[in-house]
XYZ file of C-alpha atoms in Angstrom:
501
model
C -31.401 -37.285 -39.734
C -27.930 -38.106 -41.732
C -25.099 -37.142 -41.412
C -25.338 -34.546 -44.259
C -28.828 -33.631 -42.522
C -27.034 -32.883 -39.893
C -24.416 -30.668 -41.068
C -26.893 -28.864 -43.355
C -28.825 -27.782 -39.859
C -25.434 -27.236 -37.798
C -24.234 -24.959 -40.771
C -27.726 -22.745 -40.823
C -28.328 -22.673 -37.208
C -24.452 -21.159 -36.655
C -24.736 -18.997 -39.353
C -27.835 -17.368 -37.957
C -26.376 -17.612 -34.451
C -23.277 -15.829 -35.809
C -25.178 -13.022 -37.130
C -27.290 -12.103 -34.070
C -23.711 -12.223 -32.423
C -22.247 -10.125 -34.458
C -25.185 -7.220 -34.756
C -25.031 -7.526 -30.588
C -21.238 -7.292 -30.345
C -21.033 -4.692 -32.719
C -23.772 -2.452 -30.799
C -22.115 -3.184 -27.480
C -18.559 -1.785 -28.573
C -21.090 1.324 -29.878
C -22.235 1.603 -27.181
C -19.180 1.757 -24.795
C -17.055 4.008 -27.022
C -18.474 6.597 -29.763
C -22.854 6.046 -29.163
C -24.414 9.244 -27.645
C -24.971 8.770 -24.011
C -28.220 10.325 -24.396
C -29.195 7.793 -26.313
C -28.492 4.657 -24.336
C -32.151 3.825 -23.195
C -33.460 3.420 -26.691
C -30.428 1.075 -27.644
C -30.574 -0.505 -24.762
C -34.357 -1.244 -25.472
C -33.505 -2.222 -28.938
C -30.507 -4.640 -28.117
C -32.766 -6.256 -25.276
C -35.191 -6.796 -28.470
C -32.684 -8.404 -30.357
C -31.318 -10.500 -27.903
C -35.020 -12.522 -27.554
C -34.662 -12.713 -31.379
C -31.775 -14.160 -30.522
C -33.017 -16.475 -27.930
C -35.695 -18.057 -29.649
C -33.318 -18.926 -32.337
C -31.077 -20.255 -29.760
C -33.971 -21.986 -27.820
C -36.056 -23.433 -30.355
C -37.287 -26.714 -29.339
C -36.636 -28.824 -32.707
C -33.484 -26.866 -33.019
C -32.280 -28.718 -29.774
C -33.523 -31.920 -30.111
C -31.441 -31.910 -33.081
C -28.448 -30.835 -31.763
C -29.149 -33.330 -28.825
C -29.806 -36.306 -32.149
C -26.335 -34.942 -33.414
C -24.603 -35.845 -29.882
C -26.228 -39.575 -29.902
C -25.148 -40.377 -33.472
C -22.581 -42.937 -34.151
C -21.805 -41.639 -36.832
C -21.445 -37.714 -36.980
C -18.570 -35.499 -37.829
C -16.361 -34.463 -35.469
C -16.380 -31.112 -35.740
C -20.305 -31.105 -36.152
C -20.213 -32.983 -32.563
C -17.743 -30.951 -31.008
C -20.220 -27.843 -32.107
C -22.992 -29.537 -31.161
C -21.699 -30.461 -27.759
C -20.435 -26.571 -27.356
C -24.086 -25.311 -28.167
C -25.664 -27.492 -25.625
C -23.488 -26.558 -23.032
C -24.359 -22.980 -23.822
C -27.706 -24.171 -23.633
C -28.249 -25.191 -20.046
C -28.985 -22.181 -18.557
C -30.984 -20.654 -21.362
C -33.375 -23.135 -22.684
C -34.821 -23.066 -19.040
C -35.648 -19.487 -19.278
C -39.435 -17.987 -19.919
C -38.228 -15.275 -22.989
C -40.241 -12.578 -21.665
C -37.829 -13.402 -18.178
C -34.412 -13.087 -20.891
C -35.521 -9.855 -22.651
C -36.372 -8.183 -19.240
C -32.848 -9.314 -17.979
C -31.175 -7.856 -21.249
C -32.682 -4.540 -20.837
C -31.220 -4.657 -16.839
C -28.086 -5.017 -17.573
C -28.295 -2.477 -20.334
C -29.561 0.273 -18.199
C -27.744 -1.068 -15.350
C -24.200 -0.257 -17.191
C -25.622 2.995 -18.156
C -26.046 3.915 -14.474
C -22.558 2.420 -13.670
C -21.178 4.689 -16.029
C -22.627 7.797 -14.589
C -22.405 6.947 -11.291
C -18.894 6.559 -11.910
C -18.706 9.862 -13.385
C -20.460 11.878 -10.123
C -18.559 9.369 -7.611
C -21.918 8.347 -5.913
C -22.932 4.305 -5.526
C -26.214 5.414 -4.184
C -27.305 5.871 -8.059
C -25.677 2.583 -9.144
C -26.992 0.129 -5.938
C -30.861 0.083 -6.934
C -29.680 -1.140 -10.238
C -27.042 -3.643 -8.876
C -29.863 -5.228 -6.631
C -32.100 -5.525 -9.896
C -29.364 -7.119 -11.570
C -28.594 -9.709 -8.687
C -31.870 -10.116 -7.692
C -32.742 -11.440 -11.748
C -29.744 -13.281 -11.934
C -30.390 -15.192 -8.784
C -34.098 -15.839 -10.348
C -32.555 -16.846 -13.956
C -30.501 -19.630 -11.553
C -33.750 -20.662 -9.824
C -35.308 -21.978 -13.550
C -32.045 -24.698 -13.978
C -32.957 -26.620 -10.320
C -29.252 -27.571 -9.777
C -27.807 -29.178 -7.157
C -25.099 -26.504 -7.455
C -24.940 -23.273 -5.425
C -25.693 -20.316 -7.137
C -22.302 -19.058 -7.115
C -21.124 -22.678 -8.443
C -22.917 -22.101 -11.560
C -21.740 -18.654 -11.920
C -18.005 -20.243 -11.865
C -19.185 -22.914 -14.312
C -20.291 -20.512 -16.708
C -16.900 -18.744 -17.127
C -14.407 -21.648 -16.490
C -16.379 -24.911 -16.961
C -15.265 -27.209 -14.391
C -13.828 -25.213 -12.249
C -15.272 -25.527 -8.452
C -15.820 -23.290 -5.875
C -13.603 -25.872 -3.535
C -10.891 -25.645 -6.299
C -11.355 -21.742 -6.537
C -10.761 -22.166 -2.673
C -7.756 -23.785 -2.998
C -6.182 -21.658 -5.434
C -6.600 -18.070 -3.252
C -5.657 -19.975 -0.466
C -2.507 -20.395 -1.621
C -2.340 -16.869 -2.631
C -3.448 -16.080 0.902
C -0.718 -18.198 2.252
C 2.657 -17.484 0.230
C 1.819 -14.488 -2.141
C 0.088 -12.151 0.854
C 2.762 -12.278 3.524
C 5.688 -11.646 0.765
C 3.546 -8.980 -0.048
C 4.029 -7.589 3.100
C 7.821 -8.045 3.695
C 8.314 -6.609 0.244
C 6.911 -3.689 1.625
C 8.464 -3.601 4.884
C 12.025 -4.590 3.824
C 12.178 -3.740 -0.225
C 14.355 -1.364 -1.329
C 12.005 1.319 -2.355
C 11.476 2.127 -5.913
C 10.895 6.129 -6.667
C 8.383 5.756 -9.886
C 7.492 9.254 -9.667
C 8.676 10.203 -13.187
C 6.186 7.647 -14.784
C 3.572 9.944 -13.138
C 4.190 13.484 -14.649
C 1.648 14.768 -17.136
C 1.701 12.877 -20.217
C -0.603 14.333 -23.100
C -3.491 11.581 -24.208
C -2.695 13.019 -28.135
C 1.054 11.939 -27.707
C 0.049 8.528 -25.868
C -1.986 7.653 -28.678
C 0.633 7.791 -30.512
C 3.016 5.641 -28.328
C 0.264 3.014 -29.158
C 0.530 3.609 -32.761
C 4.408 2.557 -32.452
C 3.671 -0.216 -30.371
C 1.189 -1.865 -32.788
C 3.762 -1.892 -35.758
C 5.846 -3.742 -33.161
C 3.306 -6.078 -32.304
C 2.149 -6.716 -36.375
C -1.084 -5.508 -35.226
C -3.297 -4.962 -38.246
C -5.729 -2.407 -38.813
C -7.371 -3.974 -41.999
C -8.617 -6.504 -38.846
C -8.655 -4.447 -36.015
C -9.993 -1.136 -34.771
C -9.054 -0.103 -31.532
C -11.174 3.158 -29.955
C -11.057 5.114 -26.428
C -13.240 4.489 -23.418
C -13.858 3.960 -19.822
C -12.758 0.509 -19.137
C -10.815 -1.212 -22.049
C -12.264 -4.712 -23.167
C -12.192 -6.259 -26.288
C -15.053 -7.731 -28.822
C -14.121 -10.317 -31.957
C -16.962 -9.945 -34.455
C -15.027 -12.890 -36.723
C -11.248 -13.367 -37.443
C -10.889 -10.766 -39.721
C -13.099 -8.137 -37.439
C -11.454 -7.310 -33.957
C -12.314 -4.423 -31.626
C -10.273 -3.322 -28.547
C -10.523 -0.262 -26.525
C -7.725 1.829 -24.053
C -8.271 4.385 -22.152
C -5.565 6.969 -21.442
C -4.703 8.545 -18.110
C -2.751 11.699 -18.409
C -0.453 10.998 -15.110
C 0.202 7.485 -15.853
C 2.133 7.006 -18.880
C 2.187 2.690 -18.401
C -1.717 2.743 -17.481
C -2.694 2.704 -21.692
C 0.609 0.970 -22.671
C -0.197 -2.258 -20.784
C -4.243 -1.442 -21.685
C -3.254 -2.068 -25.383
C -0.698 -4.879 -25.011
C -3.244 -6.805 -22.519
C -6.169 -5.865 -25.337
C -4.559 -6.939 -27.946
C -3.656 -10.866 -26.384
C -7.487 -11.054 -26.223
C -7.493 -9.895 -30.015
C -4.643 -12.054 -30.974
C -5.681 -15.012 -29.737
C -9.463 -14.877 -31.685
C -7.659 -13.643 -34.906
C -5.411 -17.046 -34.708
C -8.040 -19.780 -34.050
C -7.932 -22.009 -36.876
C -9.661 -20.620 -39.703
C -12.218 -23.494 -40.090
C -13.864 -22.355 -36.849
C -14.743 -19.071 -37.765
C -18.509 -18.539 -36.727
C -18.883 -21.897 -35.100
C -18.661 -22.351 -31.192
C -15.183 -24.126 -32.122
C -13.768 -21.068 -33.055
C -14.353 -19.169 -29.149
C -12.182 -20.051 -26.048
C -13.593 -23.023 -23.689
C -12.900 -20.616 -20.764
C -12.257 -16.975 -19.535
C -9.597 -18.167 -17.720
C -7.948 -19.509 -21.321
C -8.620 -16.333 -22.593
C -7.193 -14.171 -19.607
C -4.107 -16.331 -19.600
C -3.067 -14.708 -23.762
C -3.804 -11.322 -22.350
C -1.931 -11.656 -19.235
C 1.046 -13.290 -20.903
C 1.568 -10.513 -23.453
C 0.811 -7.881 -20.896
C 3.358 -9.035 -18.000
C 5.318 -12.176 -19.287
C 6.116 -10.743 -22.451
C 5.675 -6.640 -21.903
C 7.633 -6.056 -18.769
C 10.339 -8.187 -19.788
C 13.679 -5.885 -20.573
C 14.111 -7.620 -24.380
C 11.052 -6.487 -25.360
C 11.983 -2.791 -24.379
C 15.134 -3.346 -25.875
C 13.055 -2.065 -29.239
C 10.296 -0.263 -27.856
C 12.177 2.426 -25.190
C 14.288 4.761 -27.558
C 10.969 5.441 -29.341
C 8.973 6.120 -26.118
C 11.618 8.512 -24.970
C 11.559 10.300 -28.388
C 7.868 10.624 -27.752
C 8.795 12.474 -24.461
C 11.722 13.642 -24.623
C 11.287 15.777 -21.384
C 9.580 13.802 -19.229
C 11.839 10.634 -19.858
C 15.297 12.844 -21.122
C 17.394 11.256 -17.733
C 15.889 7.078 -17.810
C 17.462 5.004 -18.992
C 16.446 1.631 -20.056
C 17.684 -0.416 -17.119
C 15.753 2.040 -14.344
C 12.886 2.248 -16.761
C 12.034 -1.673 -16.516
C 12.720 -1.591 -12.828
C 10.234 1.080 -12.891
C 7.903 -1.539 -14.992
C 7.981 -3.792 -11.792
C 7.800 -0.979 -8.983
C 4.825 -2.656 -6.227
C 2.637 -0.632 -3.808
C -0.445 -0.978 -2.923
C -3.263 0.567 -4.943
C -6.797 0.816 -5.370
C -7.162 -0.011 -8.923
C -7.415 -3.401 -9.992
C -6.437 -2.843 -13.904
C -3.502 -0.140 -12.965
C -2.563 -2.913 -10.296
C 1.014 -4.103 -10.170
C 1.827 -7.297 -11.254
C 2.834 -8.548 -7.599
C -0.465 -7.545 -6.036
C -2.906 -7.970 -8.681
C -3.975 -11.365 -7.447
C -5.004 -9.540 -4.414
C -7.512 -7.397 -6.135
C -9.134 -10.830 -7.717
C -9.498 -12.264 -4.077
C -11.452 -9.213 -2.579
C -13.758 -9.318 -5.693
C -13.625 -13.218 -5.167
C -14.562 -13.345 -1.428
C -17.149 -10.192 -1.902
C -19.054 -12.250 -4.502
C -19.190 -15.702 -2.491
C -20.435 -13.285 0.210
C -23.383 -11.931 -1.997
C -24.314 -14.932 -3.083
C -23.936 -17.337 -0.345
C -24.979 -14.919 2.629
C -26.813 -12.588 1.121
C -24.450 -9.938 2.063
C -26.837 -6.383 1.770
C -26.072 -4.087 -1.178
C -26.554 -0.829 1.191
C -23.363 -0.921 2.701
C -21.101 -3.377 -0.552
C -19.165 -0.234 -0.805
C -17.998 0.144 2.961
C -17.258 -3.462 2.916
C -15.654 -3.458 -0.097
C -13.377 -0.574 1.293
C -12.902 -2.459 4.833
C -11.266 -5.725 2.315
C -8.979 -3.201 0.738
C -7.559 -2.078 4.252
C -7.499 -5.385 5.495
C -4.989 -6.931 2.780
C -3.743 -4.172 0.987
C -3.557 -1.460 3.995
C -5.279 1.241 1.918
C -8.648 2.180 2.378
C -10.455 4.221 -1.281
C -11.487 7.717 -0.392
C -14.364 7.812 -2.797
C -16.755 4.920 -4.753
C -14.716 5.642 -8.284
C -11.684 4.467 -6.779
C -13.824 1.738 -5.083
C -16.582 -0.444 -5.761
C -17.756 1.734 -9.207
C -14.082 1.023 -10.651
C -15.459 -2.387 -12.798
C -17.969 -2.740 -15.270
C -18.739 -6.411 -14.681
C -21.244 -6.535 -11.738
C -23.479 -3.774 -13.756
C -23.418 -6.550 -16.634
C -24.636 -9.356 -14.232
C -20.793 -11.007 -14.594
C -20.764 -13.007 -11.448
C -18.275 -15.278 -11.200
C -15.813 -13.838 -13.990
C -13.330 -11.797 -11.711
C -11.277 -15.212 -10.800
C -10.699 -16.192 -13.955
C -8.424 -12.816 -13.850
C -5.910 -14.343 -11.238
C -6.393 -18.141 -12.808
C -5.757 -16.477 -16.202
C -2.336 -15.033 -14.936
C -1.626 -18.360 -13.432
C -2.073 -20.139 -16.430
C 0.176 -17.396 -18.217
C 3.205 -18.085 -15.738
C 3.129 -21.458 -16.631
C 2.923 -21.083 -20.848
C 5.442 -18.783 -20.626
C 7.771 -20.897 -18.505
C 7.300 -23.747 -21.404
C 7.648 -20.981 -24.310
C 11.193 -19.940 -22.786
C 12.237 -23.861 -23.189
C 11.151 -24.001 -26.836
C 12.465 -20.573 -28.511
C 14.472 -17.799 -28.074
C 12.055 -15.549 -26.216
C 14.353 -12.415 -25.782
C 16.116 -12.864 -29.016
C 13.319 -12.588 -31.032
C 11.736 -9.389 -28.638
C 15.045 -7.807 -29.277
C 15.326 -7.960 -32.989
C 11.652 -7.142 -33.323
C 10.913 -10.227 -34.896
C 7.244 -10.458 -32.613
C 6.032 -12.836 -35.116
C 8.092 -15.898 -33.330
C 5.974 -15.428 -30.287
C 2.591 -15.358 -32.071
C 3.310 -18.399 -34.202
C 4.479 -20.183 -30.754
C 1.209 -18.909 -29.509
C -1.027 -20.140 -32.237
C 0.540 -23.454 -32.943
C 0.638 -24.774 -29.167
C -2.847 -22.351 -28.175
C -4.909 -19.926 -30.205
C -6.060 -22.618 -32.843
C -7.670 -24.731 -30.887
C -10.341 -22.601 -30.101
C -13.031 -24.573 -27.924
C -11.912 -27.765 -29.602
C -9.745 -28.672 -26.558
C -10.404 -27.820 -22.782
C -7.719 -25.968 -20.721
C -6.468 -28.999 -18.938
C -6.073 -30.822 -22.386
C -4.167 -27.709 -23.838
C -1.787 -26.904 -20.561
C -1.016 -31.005 -20.950
C -0.010 -30.860 -24.626
C 1.825 -27.572 -23.896
C 3.443 -28.111 -20.788
C 3.588 -31.820 -20.265
C 2.134 -31.921 -16.743
C -0.903 -30.277 -15.299
C -1.518 -27.118 -13.681
C 0.292 -26.052 -10.760
C -0.440 -22.545 -9.465
C 2.808 -22.407 -7.251
C 4.664 -21.928 -10.789
C 2.781 -18.463 -11.037
C 3.756 -17.840 -7.322
C 7.240 -19.068 -7.652
C 7.541 -16.645 -10.884
C 6.412 -13.234 -8.762
C 8.319 -14.269 -5.687
C 11.719 -14.591 -7.487
C 11.010 -11.433 -10.204
C 10.146 -8.965 -7.156
C 13.079 -10.182 -5.051
C 15.394 -9.434 -7.171
C 14.353 -5.985 -7.925
C 13.921 -5.068 -4.845
C 17.032 -6.467 -3.022
C 15.470 -9.376 -1.281
C 16.716 -12.894 -0.229
C 14.235 -15.744 -0.921
């Protein structure tokens, strides 16, 4: 195969792959937002069949042989080589699975997702438990085809954060437990209380939607490239560089829930839109790891979105939207309210300080499921026990406990740890951003393009052509250090709660 033939094959192979992924992403977004619920079983079957066709395309023996040949070629085009390696990485698991099994698994997770949504509405874990059991059983069976020397959970962790082992995660979460957890308990005991009841009045969802439009304008949200829907669990789907779908949820007794949801999801969207356009439709145009993607959503949500400078531009409009509820609230008091820390049950609404504890709990439960064969019949109770142990609170119903997240219904075990890892990446990236540009000055003036340009130049444009380790070194000049994240949290919350360091 010549260099030109290799490029021609890759172009054709990736274009068809991208077409399948485009269709499936749009169907998934539609399913989660506007699709009639009674049609879910039929749509799940269609998605499974289409996923099977994608599987056949991906795992075609001739195509795999050509990908392997490209990797071995001495004169391969540099971008072709990157794409071929990324495709083979994705195929490490798929290539060994029988197609009927793969299709059945896709149908299984589709049904499980529908069951999860209904179980959450009815507050009944028993409705979801058999579906969860089937997902895990099939997931374990799929991993048995690999004959890997790694444990099942190690393989799953690597799927979402390549190169990140369970040993490395154990060290990371041990640091969270040894440094952050004691500080959280000290803050709860010694910190000056902050009353945030003003944020939990009634805030009409229609007016909250107007707030979303205000924020979108400030964030340079381009409606020609981004569509926002409403769903039970906010998420983002990138179709291509010029088509990203994201969703939010409105909570009428929590003013800031939808605010930080949209800022978070926009971080994901911005990452996808600012990848070098030459990589559009290629594996090189994706993020190499979920930890990197989460670092961008958490950086916007927390490091940017909770800063006083951000709200100097946006707070006046927010007050105008809710004049009765916010009449007496000052900007300084509002910023303090954005840093309220107290034990809570819902991960997506957790404050920045306690958020990694929510992830720690899920990480420990996932290890118990895969390493210790934890029975699922009482998983809701084990979940509640963990919350009581670490945060001193206990869910009274499944919807605020084990049924709050949709990830496990989709078989996404190993994903949750990337949320905490991404938050830690974000703290280190943001520290460097503050050294390179005048962040607060840009935010006060509403020059959000300065923030966007820095992220594009240093992180986004590379897509999957650089590893997280390479990006961290090129941006910060030093390896990842989780202590930067923990120091940032302790320093920030000590200031707001009047604690001496």
